[in-house]
Coordinates of C-alpha atoms and ligand atoms in Angstrom, one line a residue:
M257 CA -10.8 -36.0 -3.0
K258 CA -10.3 -32.4 -3.8
R259 CA -9.7 -30.0 -0.8
T260 CA -11.7 -27.0 -0.4
K261 CA -11.7 -23.3 1.3
I262 CA -14.0 -22.1 3.9
N263 CA -14.7 -19.1 1.7
L264 CA -16.5 -21.1 -0.7
L265 CA -17.9 -23.5 2.0
L266 CA -19.6 -20.5 3.7
E267 CA -21.0 -19.0 0.5
R268 CA -23.1 -22.6 -0.7
D269 CA -26.7 -22.5 -1.2
A270 CA -26.9 -26.3 -0.8
G271 CA -25.0 -28.7 1.5
L272 CA -22.5 -31.3 0.6
E273 CA -22.1 -34.9 1.1
D274 CA -18.4 -35.3 1.2
V275 CA -15.9 -31.9 1.9
L276 CA -12.2 -31.8 2.9
V277 CA -10.7 -28.7 4.5
N278 CA -7.8 -27.8 5.9
G279 CA -7.0 -25.2 8.3
W280 CA -5.9 -24.8 12.0
V281 CA -7.7 -24.8 15.2
R282 CA -9.1 -21.5 16.6
T283 CA -11.0 -22.8 19.4
R284 CA -12.4 -26.4 20.6
R285 CA -15.2 -26.9 23.1
D286 CA -15.9 -30.2 24.5
A287 CA -19.7 -31.5 25.3
K288 CA -20.2 -34.7 26.8
T289 CA -20.7 -37.1 23.5
F290 CA -18.8 -34.7 21.0
S291 CA -16.5 -31.5 20.4
F292 CA -17.1 -28.3 18.5
I293 CA -13.9 -27.1 16.9
E294 CA -13.7 -23.9 15.2
I295 CA -11.5 -24.0 12.3
N296 CA -9.9 -21.2 10.2
D297 CA -7.9 -21.6 7.1
G298 CA -7.2 -17.6 6.0
S299 CA -9.5 -17.7 3.2
A300 CA -12.2 -15.8 5.1
L301 CA -12.4 -13.8 7.9
K302 CA -15.0 -16.3 9.3
N303 CA -14.2 -19.8 10.8
I304 CA -16.1 -23.2 10.0
Q305 CA -17.3 -25.1 12.9
V306 CA -17.0 -29.0 13.1
I307 CA -18.8 -31.0 14.7
A308 CA -16.6 -34.0 16.2
D309 CA -18.1 -37.0 17.5
A310 CA -16.9 -39.0 20.7
T311 CA -17.5 -42.3 18.4
L312 CA -14.7 -41.2 16.0
P313 CA -11.6 -43.6 16.6
N314 CA -9.3 -40.9 17.4
Y315 CA -11.6 -38.9 19.7
D316 CA -9.3 -39.5 22.6
D317 CA -6.5 -37.1 20.4
I318 CA -9.4 -34.8 19.1
R319 CA -9.9 -33.9 22.9
K320 CA -6.0 -32.8 22.7
L321 CA -6.4 -30.3 19.8
S322 CA -5.3 -26.6 20.9
T323 CA -5.3 -23.3 19.5
G324 CA -3.1 -23.1 16.4
S325 CA -2.8 -26.8 15.6
A326 CA -3.3 -28.0 12.1
V327 CA -6.0 -30.5 11.0
A328 CA -7.6 -31.8 7.8
I329 CA -11.2 -32.5 8.2
R330 CA -13.9 -34.5 6.1
G331 CA -17.2 -34.7 6.3
V332 CA -20.8 -33.6 5.7
L333 CA -21.6 -30.1 5.1
A334 CA -24.7 -29.5 6.7
P335 CA -27.1 -26.8 8.0
S336 CA -25.9 -25.7 11.4
Q337 CA -28.2 -26.4 14.2
G338 CA -26.8 -24.0 17.0
G339 CA -27.2 -20.2 16.0
G340 CA -24.2 -17.7 14.7
Q341 CA -23.6 -20.1 11.4
K342 CA -25.0 -21.4 8.3
W343 CA -23.3 -24.2 7.7
E344 CA -21.1 -26.6 9.9
I345 CA -19.0 -29.7 9.2
Q346 CA -20.3 -33.0 10.8
A347 CA -16.8 -34.6 10.7
K348 CA -16.3 -38.3 9.4
Q349 CA -12.6 -38.0 9.8
V350 CA -10.4 -35.5 12.0
E351 CA -6.5 -36.0 10.5
I352 CA -4.6 -34.1 13.4
I353 CA -1.4 -32.8 11.0
S354 CA 0.2 -31.1 13.8
L355 CA -0.4 -30.1 17.4
A356 CA 0.6 -26.6 18.6
P357 CA 2.1 -26.5 22.0
E358 CA 0.6 -24.2 24.6
S359 CA 3.6 -21.8 23.8
Y360 CA 1.6 -20.7 20.9
P361 CA 1.6 -17.1 21.4
L362 CA -2.4 -16.4 19.6
Q363 CA -4.0 -17.5 22.2
K364 CA -7.8 -16.2 22.5
K365 CA -7.2 -12.4 23.8
R366 CA -6.9 -9.4 22.2
H367 CA -3.1 -8.8 21.4
T368 CA -1.3 -5.1 21.2
D369 CA -0.5 -4.2 17.4
E370 CA 3.1 -3.7 18.9
F371 CA 3.3 -7.2 20.1
L372 CA 1.9 -8.6 17.1
R373 CA 4.7 -6.5 15.2
T374 CA 7.3 -8.6 17.4
I375 CA 5.4 -12.0 16.1
A376 CA 5.2 -10.7 12.2
H377 CA 5.4 -14.5 11.0
L378 CA 2.3 -15.5 13.0
R379 CA 0.3 -12.3 13.2
P380 CA -1.6 -13.0 9.5
R381 CA -3.3 -16.1 11.3
T382 CA -5.1 -13.5 13.5
N383 CA -8.5 -11.9 12.4
K384 CA -7.4 -8.4 12.0
Y385 CA -4.1 -8.9 10.1
G386 CA -5.3 -11.8 8.0
A387 CA -8.5 -9.2 6.8
A388 CA -5.5 -6.7 6.3
F389 CA -3.8 -8.7 4.3
R390 CA -6.6 -10.2 2.1
I391 CA -7.4 -6.6 1.6
R392 CA -4.2 -5.8 0.2
S393 CA -4.0 -8.7 -2.3
E394 CA -7.7 -7.5 -3.4
L395 CA -6.5 -3.9 -3.8
S396 CA -3.3 -5.2 -5.7
Y397 CA -5.7 -7.0 -8.4
A398 CA -7.7 -3.9 -8.4
V399 CA -5.1 -1.5 -9.5
H400 CA -4.5 -3.7 -12.4
H401 CA -8.0 -4.3 -13.1
Y402 CA -8.4 -0.3 -13.3
F403 CA -5.9 0.1 -15.7
R404 CA -6.5 -2.5 -17.9
E405 CA -9.7 -1.8 -18.3
R406 CA -8.8 1.9 -19.4
G407 CA -6.2 0.8 -21.9
F408 CA -2.9 1.6 -20.0
R409 CA -0.2 -0.8 -20.2
Y410 CA 1.9 -2.5 -17.5
I411 CA 5.3 -1.8 -17.7
H412 CA 8.3 -3.5 -15.0
T413 CA 10.6 -0.5 -14.3
P414 CA 13.8 -1.4 -12.7
I415 CA 14.7 -1.7 -9.4
L416 CA 18.7 -1.3 -9.7
T417 CA 19.1 2.1 -11.2
G418 CA 21.8 4.5 -11.5
S419 CA 19.8 7.8 -11.1
D420 CA 17.9 9.7 -8.3
C421 CA 14.3 10.4 -9.4
E422 CA 13.4 12.6 -6.7
G423 CA 17.0 14.1 -6.2
A424 CA 16.4 14.0 -2.6
G425 CA 19.1 11.8 -2.4
E426 CA 17.6 9.3 -0.1
M427 CA 18.7 6.4 -1.7
F428 CA 19.9 2.9 -0.7
R429 CA 23.1 2.1 -2.2
V430 CA 23.9 -1.4 -3.9
T431 CA 27.5 -2.6 -4.5
T432 CA 29.7 -5.8 -4.4
M433 CA 32.6 -3.8 -2.8
D434 CA 34.6 -5.1 0.1
L435 CA 33.4 -2.2 2.5
A436 CA 36.1 -2.9 4.6
A437 CA 38.5 -2.0 1.3
V438 CA 36.5 0.3 -0.7
P439 CA 38.9 1.5 -3.4
V440 CA 39.6 5.7 -3.1
I441 CA 40.3 8.2 -5.6
D442 CA 41.5 11.7 -4.7
K443 CA 39.0 11.2 -1.5
H444 CA 36.4 9.8 -3.6
T445 CA 35.2 6.0 -4.0
D446 CA 36.2 4.7 -6.9
Y447 CA 33.3 2.9 -8.5
S448 CA 34.5 2.0 -11.6
A449 CA 35.5 -1.2 -9.5
D450 CA 32.1 -2.0 -8.7
F451 CA 29.7 -4.4 -10.3
F452 CA 28.0 -2.0 -12.7
G453 CA 31.4 0.4 -12.9
T454 CA 29.3 3.2 -11.7
E455 CA 27.1 3.8 -8.5
A456 CA 23.7 2.0 -8.2
N457 CA 20.9 2.4 -6.3
L458 CA 17.5 0.7 -4.9
T459 CA 14.8 3.1 -7.3
V460 CA 12.8 5.7 -5.3
S461 CA 10.4 5.8 -8.0
G462 CA 10.0 4.0 -11.3
Q463 CA 8.8 7.5 -13.1
L464 CA 11.8 8.2 -15.3
S465 CA 11.5 4.9 -16.9
A466 CA 7.7 4.8 -17.2
E467 CA 7.9 8.5 -18.5
M468 CA 9.9 6.8 -21.6
F469 CA 7.1 4.2 -22.3
A470 CA 4.6 7.0 -22.1
L471 CA 6.5 8.3 -25.0
S472 CA 6.0 5.4 -26.4
L473 CA 3.1 3.2 -25.7
G474 CA 0.7 5.9 -24.5
D475 CA -0.8 5.3 -21.5
V476 CA 1.1 3.2 -19.2
Y477 CA 1.8 2.3 -15.3
T478 CA 4.3 0.8 -13.0
F479 CA 3.2 -1.2 -9.9
G480 CA 6.1 -2.1 -7.5
P481 CA 8.2 -1.8 -4.7
T482 CA 10.2 1.5 -4.0
F483 CA 12.8 2.4 -1.6
R484 CA 14.0 5.4 0.6
A485 CA 16.8 6.0 3.1
E486 CA 14.4 8.5 5.0
N487 CA 15.7 8.5 8.1
S488 CA 12.1 9.4 9.6
N489 CA 10.3 6.9 11.9
T490 CA 7.0 8.1 11.3
R491 CA 3.7 6.3 11.3
R492 CA 3.2 7.0 7.4
H493 CA 7.1 6.0 6.3
A494 CA 8.3 2.8 5.5
A495 CA 12.0 2.2 3.8
E496 CA 10.2 -0.4 1.3
F497 CA 6.8 0.4 0.2
W498 CA 4.8 0.0 -3.0
M499 CA 3.9 2.9 -5.3
I500 CA 1.3 2.7 -8.2
E501 CA 2.6 5.4 -10.7
P502 CA 0.5 6.0 -14.0
E503 CA 2.2 8.4 -16.6
M504 CA 0.1 9.6 -19.7
A505 CA 1.0 11.2 -23.0
F506 CA -0.6 14.1 -24.3
C507 CA -2.1 14.8 -20.9
D508 CA -1.8 17.9 -19.0
L509 CA -2.2 18.8 -15.0
E510 CA -6.0 18.7 -15.3
G511 CA -6.0 15.2 -17.0
N512 CA -3.5 14.2 -13.9
M513 CA -6.1 15.2 -11.2
D514 CA -9.0 13.7 -13.1
L515 CA -7.1 10.1 -13.2
G516 CA -5.9 10.3 -9.4
E517 CA -9.2 11.6 -8.2
D518 CA -11.3 8.9 -9.9
L519 CA -8.6 5.9 -9.4
I520 CA -8.5 6.7 -5.7
K521 CA -12.4 6.6 -5.7
H522 CA -12.5 3.7 -7.9
L523 CA -10.2 1.4 -5.7
I524 CA -12.1 2.5 -2.5
G525 CA -15.3 1.4 -4.0
F526 CA -14.1 -1.6 -5.4
I527 CA -12.7 -3.1 -1.4
M528 CA -16.0 -1.8 -0.4
D529 CA -18.0 -4.2 -2.7
H530 CA -15.5 -7.0 -2.8
C531 CA -14.7 -7.4 0.6
P532 CA -17.5 -6.3 3.1
D533 CA -16.5 -8.7 5.9
D534 CA -13.1 -7.7 6.4
L535 CA -13.9 -4.4 5.8
E536 CA -16.3 -4.8 8.7
L537 CA -14.0 -5.7 10.9
F538 CA -12.0 -2.6 10.6
A539 CA -15.3 -0.1 10.7
R540 CA -16.4 -2.1 14.1
F541 CA -12.7 -2.6 16.1
V542 CA -10.5 -0.3 14.3
D543 CA -12.1 3.0 13.6
K544 CA -15.7 3.5 14.0
K545 CA -15.9 6.7 12.0
L546 CA -14.4 4.5 8.8
R547 CA -17.7 3.7 6.8
G548 CA -18.3 7.9 6.9
T549 CA -14.9 8.5 6.2
L550 CA -14.8 6.5 2.8
D551 CA -18.3 7.5 2.1
N552 CA -17.2 10.7 2.0
I553 CA -14.3 10.2 -0.3
V554 CA -16.3 8.2 -2.6
N555 CA -19.0 10.8 -3.0
S556 CA -17.3 14.1 -2.6
S557 CA -15.8 15.7 -5.1
F558 CA -12.3 16.8 -4.6
V559 CA -11.7 20.4 -3.6
R560 CA -8.8 21.8 -6.2
L561 CA -6.9 24.3 -4.7
P562 CA -3.1 26.2 -5.7
Y563 CA -0.6 25.5 -3.1
R564 CA -0.5 29.8 -2.7
E565 CA -3.9 29.8 -1.6
A566 CA -3.6 26.8 0.9
I567 CA -0.8 28.9 2.6
A568 CA -3.1 31.9 2.7
I569 CA -5.5 29.6 4.4
L570 CA -3.5 28.4 6.9
E571 CA -1.6 31.8 7.8
K572 CA -5.3 32.7 8.5
S573 CA -6.4 29.6 10.6
G574 CA -5.0 30.8 13.8
R575 CA -3.9 27.4 14.2
K576 CA -0.7 27.5 16.2
F577 CA 1.5 25.0 14.0
T578 CA 4.4 23.2 15.0
Y579 CA 6.2 24.1 11.7
P580 CA 6.1 27.5 10.6
V581 CA 4.0 28.1 6.7
S582 CA 4.5 30.3 4.2
F583 CA 5.4 30.5 0.2
G584 CA 8.5 28.7 -0.6
L585 CA 8.1 26.1 2.4
D586 CA 6.9 22.5 2.3
L587 CA 3.9 21.6 3.7
Q588 CA 3.8 19.3 6.5
T589 CA 1.6 16.8 7.5
E590 CA -0.1 18.7 10.1
H591 CA -0.8 21.5 7.8
E592 CA -2.0 18.8 5.1
R593 CA -4.1 17.1 7.7
F594 CA -5.7 20.7 8.9
L595 CA -6.8 21.3 5.3
T596 CA -8.2 18.2 4.4
E597 CA -9.8 17.5 8.1
Q598 CA -10.9 20.6 9.7
H599 CA -11.0 23.6 6.8
F600 CA -12.5 21.5 3.9
K601 CA -13.6 18.1 5.1
K602 CA -13.0 16.5 2.0
P603 CA -9.9 15.2 0.0
V604 CA -7.8 18.3 -1.2
I605 CA -5.8 18.4 -4.6
L606 CA -3.0 21.0 -4.2
Y607 CA -1.1 22.3 -7.1
D608 CA 1.2 24.7 -8.7
Y609 CA 4.0 24.4 -5.8
P610 CA 6.8 26.8 -5.6
K611 CA 9.4 25.2 -7.8
S612 CA 12.2 25.6 -5.7
I613 CA 11.0 22.7 -3.3
K614 CA 10.1 20.4 -6.3
P615 CA 12.3 18.0 -8.4
F616 CA 13.8 18.9 -11.9
Y617 CA 11.3 17.1 -14.0
M618 CA 8.2 19.4 -12.8
R619 CA 6.9 21.5 -15.7
V620 CA 7.6 25.2 -14.8
N621 CA 4.7 27.6 -15.0
D622 CA 4.5 30.8 -16.8
D623 CA 4.9 32.8 -13.8
Q624 CA 8.5 30.9 -13.7
E625 CA 8.0 30.4 -9.9
T626 CA 5.8 27.8 -9.8
V627 CA 5.6 24.2 -11.4
A628 CA 2.9 22.1 -12.5
A629 CA 2.9 20.0 -9.5
M630 CA -0.3 18.2 -7.6
D631 CA -0.5 16.7 -4.3
I632 CA -3.8 14.7 -3.1
L633 CA -4.1 14.9 0.6
V634 CA -6.7 13.0 2.5
P635 CA -8.1 12.5 5.8
S636 CA -6.1 10.9 8.6
I637 CA -3.0 10.1 6.2
G638 CA -2.4 13.7 4.7
E639 CA -0.4 13.2 1.1
I640 CA -1.4 10.3 -0.6
I641 CA -0.8 11.0 -4.3
G642 CA 2.3 13.4 -5.3
G643 CA 2.7 14.2 -9.1
S644 CA 2.9 16.6 -11.8
Q645 CA 3.1 17.6 -15.5
R646 CA 6.5 16.5 -16.7
E647 CA 8.9 19.3 -18.5
E648 CA 8.4 18.4 -22.0
R649 CA 10.8 21.4 -23.3
L650 CA 14.4 20.3 -23.8
A651 CA 16.0 23.9 -23.0
V652 CA 13.9 24.1 -19.6
V653 CA 14.7 20.9 -18.1
E654 CA 18.4 21.6 -19.0
A655 CA 17.9 25.0 -17.0
R656 CA 16.7 23.4 -14.2
M657 CA 18.9 20.9 -13.9
N658 CA 21.8 23.4 -14.1
E659 CA 20.3 25.7 -11.3
M660 CA 20.0 22.6 -9.2
N661 CA 23.7 21.8 -9.7
M662 CA 22.6 18.3 -11.3
E663 CA 25.3 16.2 -13.5
K664 CA 23.2 15.6 -16.7
E665 CA 25.5 13.0 -18.4
P666 CA 23.8 10.3 -16.4
Y667 CA 20.4 11.5 -17.6
W668 CA 21.3 11.5 -21.2
W669 CA 18.6 9.2 -22.2
Y670 CA 16.1 11.2 -20.5
L671 CA 16.9 14.3 -21.9
E672 CA 16.7 12.9 -25.6
S673 CA 13.3 12.3 -24.9
R674 CA 12.8 15.8 -25.3
M675 CA 14.5 15.9 -28.3
Y676 CA 12.6 13.3 -30.2
G677 CA 8.9 13.8 -30.6
S678 CA 8.6 15.6 -27.0
V679 CA 4.7 16.1 -26.0
P680 CA 3.0 17.2 -23.1
H681 CA 2.7 14.3 -20.4
S682 CA 1.8 13.7 -16.9
G683 CA 2.0 11.4 -14.3
F684 CA 1.8 10.5 -10.4
G685 CA 2.6 8.1 -7.4
L686 CA -0.1 6.7 -5.1
G687 CA 1.7 5.3 -2.3
F688 CA -0.2 1.6 -1.8
E689 CA 0.1 1.4 1.8
R690 CA -1.0 5.0 2.2
L691 CA -4.3 4.0 0.6
L692 CA -4.6 0.7 2.6
M693 CA -4.1 2.8 5.9
L694 CA -7.0 5.1 4.6
I695 CA -9.1 2.0 3.5
T696 CA -8.8 0.0 6.6
G697 CA -7.8 2.6 9.1
I698 CA -5.4 1.4 10.4
S699 CA -3.3 4.0 11.9
N700 CA 0.4 2.4 11.7
I701 CA 2.1 1.7 8.1
R702 CA 4.2 -1.2 9.8
D703 CA 0.8 -3.0 10.1
V704 CA -0.4 -2.8 6.4
I705 CA 2.8 -4.4 5.2
P706 CA 3.8 -8.0 5.7
F707 CA 7.2 -7.5 6.8
P708 CA 7.8 -4.1 7.2
R709 CA 11.2 -2.3 7.0
T710 CA 11.9 0.9 9.0
P711 CA 14.9 2.6 10.3
G712 CA 16.9 0.1 12.6
S713 CA 14.4 -2.7 11.7
I714 CA 14.5 -5.7 9.0
D715 CA 13.8 -8.6 11.1
F716 CA 11.9 -11.5 9.3
Ligands
LIG270 O1 5.7 12.3 -3.6 P1 6.2 11.5 -4.2 O2 7.7 11.3 -3.3 O3 6.2 11.1 -5.8 C1 7.2 10.6 -6.5 O4 8.0 9.6 -6.6 C2 7.0 10.8 -8.2 N1 8.6 10.3 -8.8 C3 6.3 9.8 -8.4 C4 5.5 10.2 -9.7 O5 5.2 11.2 -10.2 N2 5.5 9.0 -10.5 O6 5.9 9.8 -3.8 C5 4.6 9.1 -4.2 C6 3.7 8.9 -3.3 C7 3.6 9.7 -1.7 O7 2.2 10.8 -1.9 C8 3.1 8.7 -0.7 O8 2.0 8.4 -1.0 C9 4.0 7.6 -1.0 O9 4.4 7.7 -2.4 N3 5.5 7.6 -0.4 C10 5.8 6.8 0.7 N4 4.8 6.1 1.0 C11 5.5 4.9 2.2 N5 6.8 5.3 2.5 C12 7.2 6.3 2.3 N6 8.6 6.6 2.9 C13 6.7 7.1 1.1 N7 7.6 8.1 0.5 C14 6.5 8.5 -0.4
LIG271 MG1 5.5 13.6 -2.4

């Protein structure tokens, strides 16, 4: 007989004579002549209630079923006698697959997020984390759906790379050399002896590769893992995270902002439509203002403001910030959050940042002082998108690389794309986990990643 899932049963309009579900026991309550067993199989937030009658041949064992035990239930799907649920299963057979001992850590009580991080292998069995990871799955699907509907091609950009896209030097090294005997020439590591014959890293962004494909296939995107060895232990930074990176040929900064705004609104709307039960859990128990925040983002038009004007607003705000504010300094989370939460009370797209704080590939504006960069800031998170129009003029990008003392040789292929059929093009990176934090109200990035990697922490 074919097994089914609880989410499919709960949606049904009519009962069924014979169903088979597998799952884990959440609770068991015994009456005189039968037991109620609440089963969850991870397919939905809701459990299904099973009525196990004392006439079942293994009823003595059924009365020993503990929280966390695994069972297979065969029975009749029938309208529930009691309140609280539409359907219940009247069991014809309860097979005990495995009995969880009393040490099972997820007994029926509220656990802290901090504790649950120490049992990341079991936390997806809780209501909250089950919901978070179902939403994560739906959101991934929504990303591909969004781009495919709009004619974007999905490009698998490499994870192993020889270049540092962001130029921030926050890369994890990849090597097969014996670290106890690294070959050195003139006090420098001799990478010619290494696997690739040169330095290799985990990618911080797929952008440079995506640009090559935008300049070939038109509109493209990558969506994959990226890695940053930032030693910042914040609630918004992970060492391994996923980034959605669209790249569009024949597109300027304004078109780039339009896509970023539309993408964020669409993805939030998708989860509101497709994950109502899971989202309701977060709105009730995690962030009471969540509905308002999400409605506000979906329905507002984002403010678009040059960086220079944002600096003026911050300077005039009369706020005491921890970090200084002035033209030429990067904005910190506290500044970003002030702008989006207090001042404008909606998402803000800042653009035209000083070139001194941005990477080499961003297009230099006519003022020679700023670049066509754009960051999208949202309430409670701050920066969720970072992007730009790219510098398509060969001489200008070379001049920028010289200015920044970059070695040009490893980027020969990137520079060639500016020699042969170069066109204006633009793109951005949307932090997938930051979007999940926004959608669920979960305040720590460690709690939207199945097995998070942060400084000093690579368990599981
Ligand atoms: O602003 P970033 O550094 O932009 C880039 O890497 C560009 N090359 C992207 C592009 O234009 N194709 O990163 C983009 C986004 C940030 O806005 C943030 O949401 C997320 O990636 N992000 C992180 N998320 C979690 N942990 C980290 N350590 C992150 N660093 C960046
Ligand atoms: Mg950024």
